[in-house]
């Protein structure tokens, strides 16, 4: 699952959006379409789910939507603003002890 780091905060604006990285104090500006991509990624589905919704929203083909979503996701991940987690949460409690 793709998600913003705990120290990154998304702000939507009239002309797109921005993400504040508390660790560095830097803002990353987002276009309206990249803001939409981030919101779809944060909705909790997979990148494929986000790409399908993105394609439907903007009336573009699935391949282009997948490239756009992957581009936004990888760019923010490479900057350290987002992360991809595949691990599942495990209970810390051991019942039956």
Short mmCIF file of the N, C-alpha and C atoms (twelve columns), coordinates in Angstrom:
data_MODEL
# 
_entry.id   MODEL 
# 
loop_
_atom_site.group_PDB 
_atom_site.id 
_atom_site.type_symbol 
_atom_site.label_atom_id 
_atom_site.label_alt_id 
_atom_site.label_comp_id 
_atom_site.label_asym_id 
_atom_site.label_seq_id 
_atom_site.Cartn_x 
_atom_site.Cartn_y 
_atom_site.Cartn_z 
_atom_site.pdbx_PDB_model_num 
ATOM 1   N N  . UNK A 1  0.844   -1.171  0.000   1 
ATOM 2   C CA . UNK A 1  0.000   0.000   0.000   1 
ATOM 3   C C  . UNK A 1  0.894   1.240   0.000   1 
ATOM 4   N N  . UNK A 2  0.534   2.179   -0.846  1 
ATOM 5   C CA . UNK A 2  1.278   3.432   -0.957  1 
ATOM 6   C C  . UNK A 2  0.712   4.427   0.041   1 
ATOM 7   N N  . UNK A 3  1.583   5.134   0.737   1 
ATOM 8   C CA . UNK A 3  1.108   6.129   1.704   1 
ATOM 9   C C  . UNK A 3  2.156   7.209   1.915   1 
ATOM 10  N N  . UNK A 4  1.696   8.365   2.360   1 
ATOM 11  C CA . UNK A 4  2.616   9.430   2.721   1 
ATOM 12  C C  . UNK A 4  3.267   9.068   4.053   1 
ATOM 13  N N  . UNK A 5  4.490   9.506   4.233   1 
ATOM 14  C CA . UNK A 5  5.153   9.289   5.527   1 
ATOM 15  C C  . UNK A 5  4.437   10.109  6.595   1 
ATOM 16  N N  . UNK A 6  4.613   9.736   7.829   1 
ATOM 17  C CA . UNK A 6  3.938   10.439  8.928   1 
ATOM 18  C C  . UNK A 6  4.355   11.897  9.024   1 
ATOM 19  N N  . UNK A 7  5.517   12.229  8.501   1 
ATOM 20  C CA . UNK A 7  6.014   13.603  8.566   1 
ATOM 21  C C  . UNK A 7  5.660   14.412  7.322   1 
ATOM 22  N N  . UNK A 8  4.838   13.845  6.433   1 
ATOM 23  C CA . UNK A 8  4.433   14.542  5.208   1 
ATOM 24  C C  . UNK A 8  2.945   14.858  5.280   1 
ATOM 25  N N  . UNK A 9  2.599   16.068  4.885   1 
ATOM 26  C CA . UNK A 9  1.212   16.523  4.994   1 
ATOM 27  C C  . UNK A 9  0.749   17.119  3.677   1 
ATOM 28  N N  . UNK A 10 -0.344  16.590  3.164   1 
ATOM 29  C CA . UNK A 10 -0.922  17.043  1.909   1 
ATOM 30  C C  . UNK A 10 -1.859  18.214  2.161   1 
ATOM 31  N N  . UNK A 11 -1.741  19.237  1.326   1 
ATOM 32  C CA . UNK A 11 -2.620  20.397  1.380   1 
ATOM 33  C C  . UNK A 11 -3.157  20.609  -0.028  1 
ATOM 34  N N  . UNK A 12 -4.469  20.627  -0.175  1 
ATOM 35  C CA . UNK A 12 -5.079  20.890  -1.477  1 
ATOM 36  C C  . UNK A 12 -5.309  22.386  -1.618  1 
ATOM 37  N N  . UNK A 13 -5.054  22.891  -2.814  1 
ATOM 38  C CA . UNK A 13 -5.210  24.317  -3.083  1 
ATOM 39  C C  . UNK A 13 -6.099  24.496  -4.316  1 
ATOM 40  N N  . UNK A 14 -6.409  25.725  -4.643  1 
ATOM 41  C CA . UNK A 14 -7.215  26.013  -5.828  1 
ATOM 42  C C  . UNK A 14 -6.504  25.625  -7.121  1 
ATOM 43  N N  . UNK A 15 -5.191  25.634  -7.103  1 
ATOM 44  C CA . UNK A 15 -4.439  25.319  -8.323  1 
ATOM 45  C C  . UNK A 15 -3.632  24.028  -8.203  1 
ATOM 46  N N  . UNK A 16 -4.129  23.074  -7.460  1 
ATOM 47  C CA . UNK A 16 -3.458  21.781  -7.321  1 
ATOM 48  C C  . UNK A 16 -3.289  21.406  -5.870  1 
ATOM 49  N N  . UNK A 17 -2.064  21.412  -5.424  1 
ATOM 50  C CA . UNK A 17 -1.804  21.059  -4.040  1 
ATOM 51  C C  . UNK A 17 -0.326  21.145  -3.728  1 
ATOM 52  N N  . UNK A 18 0.006   20.772  -2.517  1 
ATOM 53  C CA . UNK A 18 1.398   20.765  -2.072  1 
ATOM 54  C C  . UNK A 18 1.523   19.769  -0.929  1 
ATOM 55  N N  . UNK A 19 2.720   19.287  -0.757  1 
ATOM 56  C CA . UNK A 19 3.018   18.380  0.352   1 
ATOM 57  C C  . UNK A 19 4.163   18.993  1.149   1 
ATOM 58  N N  . UNK A 20 3.945   19.149  2.449   1 
ATOM 59  C CA . UNK A 20 4.985   19.638  3.344   1 
ATOM 60  C C  . UNK A 20 5.698   18.443  3.950   1 
ATOM 61  N N  . UNK A 21 7.011   18.426  3.818   1 
ATOM 62  C CA . UNK A 21 7.843   17.404  4.450   1 
ATOM 63  C C  . UNK A 21 8.430   18.027  5.707   1 
ATOM 64  N N  . UNK A 22 7.925   17.641  6.863   1 
ATOM 65  C CA . UNK A 22 8.384   18.216  8.132   1 
ATOM 66  C C  . UNK A 22 9.862   17.949  8.394   1 
ATOM 67  N N  . UNK A 23 10.381  16.830  7.895   1 
ATOM 68  C CA . UNK A 23 11.787  16.506  8.147   1 
ATOM 69  C C  . UNK A 23 12.723  17.532  7.535   1 
ATOM 70  N N  . UNK A 24 12.366  18.011  6.326   1 
ATOM 71  C CA . UNK A 24 13.245  18.936  5.623   1 
ATOM 72  C C  . UNK A 24 12.726  20.371  5.637   1 
ATOM 73  N N  . UNK A 25 11.431  20.535  5.931   1 
ATOM 74  C CA . UNK A 25 10.815  21.852  5.882   1 
ATOM 75  C C  . UNK A 25 10.488  22.297  4.470   1 
ATOM 76  N N  . UNK A 26 10.603  21.399  3.519   1 
ATOM 77  C CA . UNK A 26 10.366  21.736  2.113   1 
ATOM 78  C C  . UNK A 26 8.951   21.383  1.671   1 
ATOM 79  N N  . UNK A 27 8.464   22.193  0.744   1 
ATOM 80  C CA . UNK A 27 7.166   21.958  0.125   1 
ATOM 81  C C  . UNK A 27 7.388   21.365  -1.262  1 
ATOM 82  N N  . UNK A 28 6.573   20.404  -1.636  1 
ATOM 83  C CA . UNK A 28 6.562   19.872  -2.992  1 
ATOM 84  C C  . UNK A 28 5.244   20.297  -3.619  1 
ATOM 85  N N  . UNK A 29 5.326   21.078  -4.688  1 
ATOM 86  C CA . UNK A 29 4.127   21.569  -5.362  1 
ATOM 87  C C  . UNK A 29 3.546   20.480  -6.253  1 
ATOM 88  N N  . UNK A 30 2.221   20.393  -6.310  1 
ATOM 89  C CA . UNK A 30 1.530   19.406  -7.129  1 
ATOM 90  C C  . UNK A 30 0.596   20.099  -8.116  1 
ATOM 91  N N  . UNK A 31 0.550   19.595  -9.334  1 
ATOM 92  C CA . UNK A 31 -0.415  20.069  -10.315 1 
ATOM 93  C C  . UNK A 31 -1.788  19.511  -9.936  1 
ATOM 94  N N  . UNK A 32 -2.849  20.016  -10.533 1 
ATOM 95  C CA . UNK A 32 -4.170  19.446  -10.245 1 
ATOM 96  C C  . UNK A 32 -4.254  17.945  -10.536 1 
ATOM 97  N N  . UNK A 33 -3.659  17.500  -11.636 1 
ATOM 98  C CA . UNK A 33 -3.729  16.073  -11.954 1 
ATOM 99  C C  . UNK A 33 -2.862  15.232  -11.018 1 
ATOM 100 N N  . UNK A 34 -1.707  15.753  -10.606 1 
ATOM 101 C CA . UNK A 34 -0.888  14.982  -9.659  1 
ATOM 102 C C  . UNK A 34 -1.536  14.973  -8.277  1 
ATOM 103 N N  . UNK A 35 -2.250  16.035  -7.921  1 
ATOM 104 C CA . UNK A 35 -3.001  16.036  -6.661  1 
ATOM 105 C C  . UNK A 35 -4.088  14.962  -6.689  1 
ATOM 106 N N  . UNK A 36 -4.763  14.845  -7.825  1 
ATOM 107 C CA . UNK A 36 -5.783  13.806  -7.977  1 
ATOM 108 C C  . UNK A 36 -5.150  12.424  -7.868  1 
ATOM 109 N N  . UNK A 37 -3.973  12.245  -8.485  1 
ATOM 110 C CA . UNK A 37 -3.277  10.961  -8.401  1 
ATOM 111 C C  . UNK A 37 -2.937  10.623  -6.954  1 
ATOM 112 N N  . UNK A 38 -2.440  11.599  -6.206  1 
ATOM 113 C CA . UNK A 38 -2.098  11.368  -4.796  1 
ATOM 114 C C  . UNK A 38 -3.349  10.987  -4.000  1 
ATOM 115 N N  . UNK A 39 -4.439  11.693  -4.226  1 
ATOM 116 C CA . UNK A 39 -5.676  11.384  -3.499  1 
ATOM 117 C C  . UNK A 39 -6.176  9.972   -3.823  1 
ATOM 118 N N  . UNK A 40 -6.081  9.571   -5.074  1 
ATOM 119 C CA . UNK A 40 -6.491  8.218   -5.452  1 
ATOM 120 C C  . UNK A 40 -5.568  7.169   -4.841  1 
ATOM 121 N N  . UNK A 41 -4.271  7.454   -4.794  1 
ATOM 122 C CA . UNK A 41 -3.333  6.529   -4.153  1 
ATOM 123 C C  . UNK A 41 -3.591  6.418   -2.658  1 
ATOM 124 N N  . UNK A 42 -3.934  7.528   -2.033  1 
ATOM 125 C CA . UNK A 42 -4.183  7.527   -0.593  1 
ATOM 126 C C  . UNK A 42 -5.516  6.872   -0.221  1 
ATOM 127 N N  . UNK A 43 -6.363  6.656   -1.208  1 
ATOM 128 C CA . UNK A 43 -7.667  6.037   -0.941  1 
ATOM 129 C C  . UNK A 43 -7.519  4.593   -0.460  1 
ATOM 130 N N  . UNK A 44 -6.330  4.032   -0.575  1 
ATOM 131 C CA . UNK A 44 -6.077  2.732   0.032   1 
ATOM 132 C C  . UNK A 44 -6.064  1.552   -0.903  1 
ATOM 133 N N  . UNK A 45 -6.404  1.743   -2.151  1 
ATOM 134 C CA . UNK A 45 -6.346  0.635   -3.092  1 
ATOM 135 C C  . UNK A 45 -4.946  0.466   -3.648  1 
ATOM 136 N N  . UNK A 46 -4.840  -0.334  -4.665  1 
ATOM 137 C CA . UNK A 46 -3.547  -0.550  -5.316  1 
ATOM 138 C C  . UNK A 46 -3.303  0.539   -6.352  1 
ATOM 139 N N  . UNK A 47 -2.100  0.563   -6.904  1 
ATOM 140 C CA . UNK A 47 -1.808  1.500   -7.979  1 
ATOM 141 C C  . UNK A 47 -2.698  1.218   -9.179  1 
ATOM 142 N N  . UNK A 48 -3.017  -0.060  -9.411  1 
ATOM 143 C CA . UNK A 48 -3.911  -0.418  -10.519 1 
ATOM 144 C C  . UNK A 48 -5.306  0.164   -10.309 1 
ATOM 145 N N  . UNK A 49 -5.805  0.090   -9.076  1 
ATOM 146 C CA . UNK A 49 -7.112  0.677   -8.761  1 
ATOM 147 C C  . UNK A 49 -7.094  2.182   -9.004  1 
ATOM 148 N N  . UNK A 50 -6.031  2.822   -8.532  1 
ATOM 149 C CA . UNK A 50 -5.895  4.271   -8.711  1 
ATOM 150 C C  . UNK A 50 -5.828  4.619   -10.192 1 
ATOM 151 N N  . UNK A 51 -5.112  3.818   -10.977 1 
ATOM 152 C CA . UNK A 51 -4.977  4.083   -12.413 1 
ATOM 153 C C  . UNK A 51 -6.322  3.943   -13.125 1 
ATOM 154 N N  . UNK A 52 -7.114  2.942   -12.760 1 
ATOM 155 C CA . UNK A 52 -8.440  2.775   -13.372 1 
ATOM 156 C C  . UNK A 52 -9.324  3.982   -13.091 1 
ATOM 157 N N  . UNK A 53 -9.320  4.445   -11.850 1 
ATOM 158 C CA . UNK A 53 -10.131 5.605   -11.491 1 
ATOM 159 C C  . UNK A 53 -9.615  6.875   -12.163 1 
ATOM 160 N N  . UNK A 54 -8.313  7.002   -12.276 1 
ATOM 161 C CA . UNK A 54 -7.674  8.153   -12.915 1 
ATOM 162 C C  . UNK A 54 -8.042  8.193   -14.403 1 
ATOM 163 N N  . UNK A 55 -7.993  7.023   -15.053 1 
ATOM 164 C CA . UNK A 55 -8.340  6.934   -16.475 1 
ATOM 165 C C  . UNK A 55 -9.792  7.336   -16.703 1 
ATOM 166 N N  . UNK A 56 -10.670 6.870   -15.837 1 
ATOM 167 C CA . UNK A 56 -12.089 7.210   -15.963 1 
ATOM 168 C C  . UNK A 56 -12.323 8.700   -15.717 1 
ATOM 169 N N  . UNK A 57 -11.638 9.242   -14.752 1 
ATOM 170 C CA . UNK A 57 -11.819 10.658  -14.392 1 
ATOM 171 C C  . UNK A 57 -11.371 11.596  -15.512 1 
ATOM 172 N N  . UNK A 58 -10.232 11.279  -16.139 1 
ATOM 173 C CA . UNK A 58 -9.658  12.165  -17.145 1 
ATOM 174 C C  . UNK A 58 -9.890  11.707  -18.581 1 
ATOM 175 N N  . UNK A 59 -10.588 10.580  -18.770 1 
ATOM 176 C CA . UNK A 59 -10.895 10.104  -20.112 1 
ATOM 177 C C  . UNK A 59 -9.672  9.742   -20.929 1 
ATOM 178 N N  . UNK A 60 -8.692  9.111   -20.294 1 
ATOM 179 C CA . UNK A 60 -7.472  8.692   -20.995 1 
ATOM 180 C C  . UNK A 60 -7.385  7.173   -20.980 1 
ATOM 181 N N  . UNK A 61 -6.497  6.633   -21.835 1 
ATOM 182 C CA . UNK A 61 -6.392  5.171   -21.892 1 
ATOM 183 C C  . UNK A 61 -5.684  4.631   -20.646 1 
ATOM 184 N N  . UNK A 62 -5.910  3.354   -20.398 1 
ATOM 185 C CA . UNK A 62 -5.415  2.708   -19.174 1 
ATOM 186 C C  . UNK A 62 -3.898  2.722   -19.071 1 
ATOM 187 N N  . UNK A 63 -3.211  2.546   -20.199 1 
ATOM 188 C CA . UNK A 63 -1.736  2.537   -20.163 1 
ATOM 189 C C  . UNK A 63 -1.177  3.888   -19.733 1 
ATOM 190 N N  . UNK A 64 -1.732  4.962   -20.296 1 
ATOM 191 C CA . UNK A 64 -1.266  6.299   -19.925 1 
ATOM 192 C C  . UNK A 64 -1.569  6.595   -18.464 1 
ATOM 193 N N  . UNK A 65 -2.758  6.195   -18.009 1 
ATOM 194 C CA . UNK A 65 -3.135  6.419   -16.609 1 
ATOM 195 C C  . UNK A 65 -2.188  5.668   -15.674 1 
ATOM 196 N N  . UNK A 66 -1.850  4.436   -16.026 1 
ATOM 197 C CA . UNK A 66 -0.932  3.642   -15.193 1 
ATOM 198 C C  . UNK A 66 0.444   4.306   -15.128 1 
ATOM 199 N N  . UNK A 67 0.914   4.854   -16.262 1 
ATOM 200 C CA . UNK A 67 2.209   5.544   -16.279 1 
ATOM 201 C C  . UNK A 67 2.154   6.809   -15.419 1 
ATOM 202 N N  . UNK A 68 1.060   7.550   -15.512 1 
ATOM 203 C CA . UNK A 68 0.928   8.778   -14.729 1 
ATOM 204 C C  . UNK A 68 0.913   8.481   -13.231 1 
ATOM 205 N N  . UNK A 69 0.120   7.512   -12.832 1 
ATOM 206 C CA . UNK A 69 0.026   7.141   -11.408 1 
ATOM 207 C C  . UNK A 69 1.371   6.636   -10.909 1 
ATOM 208 N N  . UNK A 70 2.009   5.754   -11.674 1 
ATOM 209 C CA . UNK A 70 3.312   5.209   -11.269 1 
ATOM 210 C C  . UNK A 70 4.358   6.322   -11.184 1 
ATOM 211 N N  . UNK A 71 4.288   7.279   -12.082 1 
ATOM 212 C CA . UNK A 71 5.238   8.386   -12.066 1 
ATOM 213 C C  . UNK A 71 5.119   9.236   -10.815 1 
ATOM 214 N N  . UNK A 72 3.889   9.568   -10.447 1 
ATOM 215 C CA . UNK A 72 3.667   10.359  -9.230  1 
ATOM 216 C C  . UNK A 72 4.110   9.568   -8.008  1 
ATOM 217 N N  . UNK A 73 3.693   8.302   -7.944  1 
ATOM 218 C CA . UNK A 73 4.033   7.458   -6.787  1 
ATOM 219 C C  . UNK A 73 5.545   7.304   -6.639  1 
ATOM 220 N N  . UNK A 74 6.238   7.009   -7.731  1 
ATOM 221 C CA . UNK A 74 7.687   6.796   -7.624  1 
ATOM 222 C C  . UNK A 74 8.434   8.094   -7.337  1 
ATOM 223 N N  . UNK A 75 7.983   9.194   -7.911  1 
ATOM 224 C CA . UNK A 75 8.645   10.479  -7.655  1 
ATOM 225 C C  . UNK A 75 8.580   10.858  -6.181  1 
ATOM 226 N N  . UNK A 76 7.413   10.719  -5.590  1 
ATOM 227 C CA . UNK A 76 7.263   11.073  -4.176  1 
ATOM 228 C C  . UNK A 76 7.964   10.073  -3.264  1 
ATOM 229 N N  . UNK A 77 8.007   8.814   -3.684  1 
ATOM 230 C CA . UNK A 77 8.717   7.803   -2.897  1 
ATOM 231 C C  . UNK A 77 10.220  8.064   -2.943  1 
ATOM 232 N N  . UNK A 78 10.741  8.395   -4.122  1 
ATOM 233 C CA . UNK A 78 12.175  8.676   -4.261  1 
ATOM 234 C C  . UNK A 78 12.589  9.905   -3.450  1 
ATOM 235 N N  . UNK A 79 11.693  10.858  -3.285  1 
ATOM 236 C CA . UNK A 79 11.989  12.065  -2.499  1 
ATOM 237 C C  . UNK A 79 11.879  11.810  -0.995  1 
ATOM 238 N N  . UNK A 80 11.416  10.620  -0.621  1 
ATOM 239 C CA . UNK A 80 11.281  10.287  0.791   1 
ATOM 240 C C  . UNK A 80 10.009  10.821  1.420   1 
ATOM 241 N N  . UNK A 81 9.079   11.274  0.600   1 
ATOM 242 C CA . UNK A 81 7.824   11.831  1.098   1 
ATOM 243 C C  . UNK A 81 6.786   10.731  1.295   1 
ATOM 244 N N  . UNK A 82 6.899   9.672   0.495   1 
ATOM 245 C CA . UNK A 82 5.942   8.571   0.552   1 
ATOM 246 C C  . UNK A 82 6.690   7.261   0.688   1 
ATOM 247 N N  . UNK A 83 5.928   6.227   0.984   1 
ATOM 248 C CA . UNK A 83 6.505   4.898   1.136   1 
ATOM 249 C C  . UNK A 83 5.502   3.857   0.655   1 
ATOM 250 N N  . UNK A 84 6.021   2.730   0.275   1 
ATOM 251 C CA . UNK A 84 5.177   1.601   -0.099  1 
ATOM 252 C C  . UNK A 84 5.367   0.532   0.958   1 
ATOM 253 N N  . UNK A 85 4.290   0.166   1.591   1 
ATOM 254 C CA . UNK A 85 4.372   -0.878  2.617   1 
ATOM 255 C C  . UNK A 85 3.632   -2.105  2.124   1 
ATOM 256 N N  . UNK A 86 4.282   -3.231  2.252   1 
ATOM 257 C CA . UNK A 86 3.657   -4.482  1.871   1 
ATOM 258 C C  . UNK A 86 3.456   -5.383  3.080   1 
ATOM 259 N N  . UNK A 87 4.058   -5.005  4.183   1 
ATOM 260 C CA . UNK A 87 3.938   -5.812  5.398   1 
ATOM 261 C C  . UNK A 87 2.555   -5.641  6.001   1 
ATOM 262 N N  . UNK A 88 2.061   -6.696  6.560   1 
ATOM 263 C CA . UNK A 88 0.780   -6.622  7.250   1 
ATOM 264 C C  . UNK A 88 1.036   -6.431  8.734   1 
ATOM 265 N N  . UNK A 89 0.109   -5.807  9.376   1 
ATOM 266 C CA . UNK A 89 0.239   -5.613  10.813  1 
ATOM 267 C C  . UNK A 89 -0.011  -6.930  11.528  1 
ATOM 268 N N  . UNK A 90 0.803   -7.222  12.480  1 
ATOM 269 C CA . UNK A 90 0.620   -8.429  13.275  1 
ATOM 270 C C  . UNK A 90 0.273   -8.028  14.688  1 
ATOM 271 N N  . UNK A 91 -0.550  -8.801  15.278  1 
ATOM 272 C CA . UNK A 91 -0.958  -8.514  16.645  1 
ATOM 273 C C  . UNK A 91 0.225   -8.701  17.589  1 
ATOM 274 N N  . UNK A 92 0.362   -7.774  18.518  1 
ATOM 275 C CA . UNK A 92 1.423   -7.892  19.507  1 
ATOM 276 C C  . UNK A 92 0.985   -8.763  20.677  1 
ATOM 277 N N  . UNK A 93 -0.294  -9.019  20.729  1 
ATOM 278 C CA . UNK A 93 -0.827  -9.799  21.848  1 
ATOM 279 C C  . UNK A 93 -0.847  -11.273 21.481  1 
ATOM 280 N N  . UNK A 94 -0.451  -12.081 22.418  1 
ATOM 281 C CA . UNK A 94 -0.507  -13.519 22.210  1 
ATOM 282 C C  . UNK A 94 -1.624  -14.053 23.102  1 
ATOM 283 N N  . UNK A 95 -2.706  -14.354 22.477  1 
ATOM 284 C CA . UNK A 95 -3.858  -14.861 23.226  1 
ATOM 285 C C  . UNK A 95 -3.605  -16.289 23.646  1 
ATOM 286 N N  . UNK A 96 -4.127  -16.654 24.776  1 
ATOM 287 C CA . UNK A 96 -3.992  -18.018 25.266  1 
ATOM 288 C C  . UNK A 96 -2.818  -18.225 26.185  1 
ATOM 289 N N  . UNK A 97 -2.107  -17.163 26.496  1 
ATOM 290 C CA . UNK A 97 -0.978  -17.272 27.417  1 
ATOM 291 C C  . UNK A 97 -1.456  -17.204 28.818  1 
# 
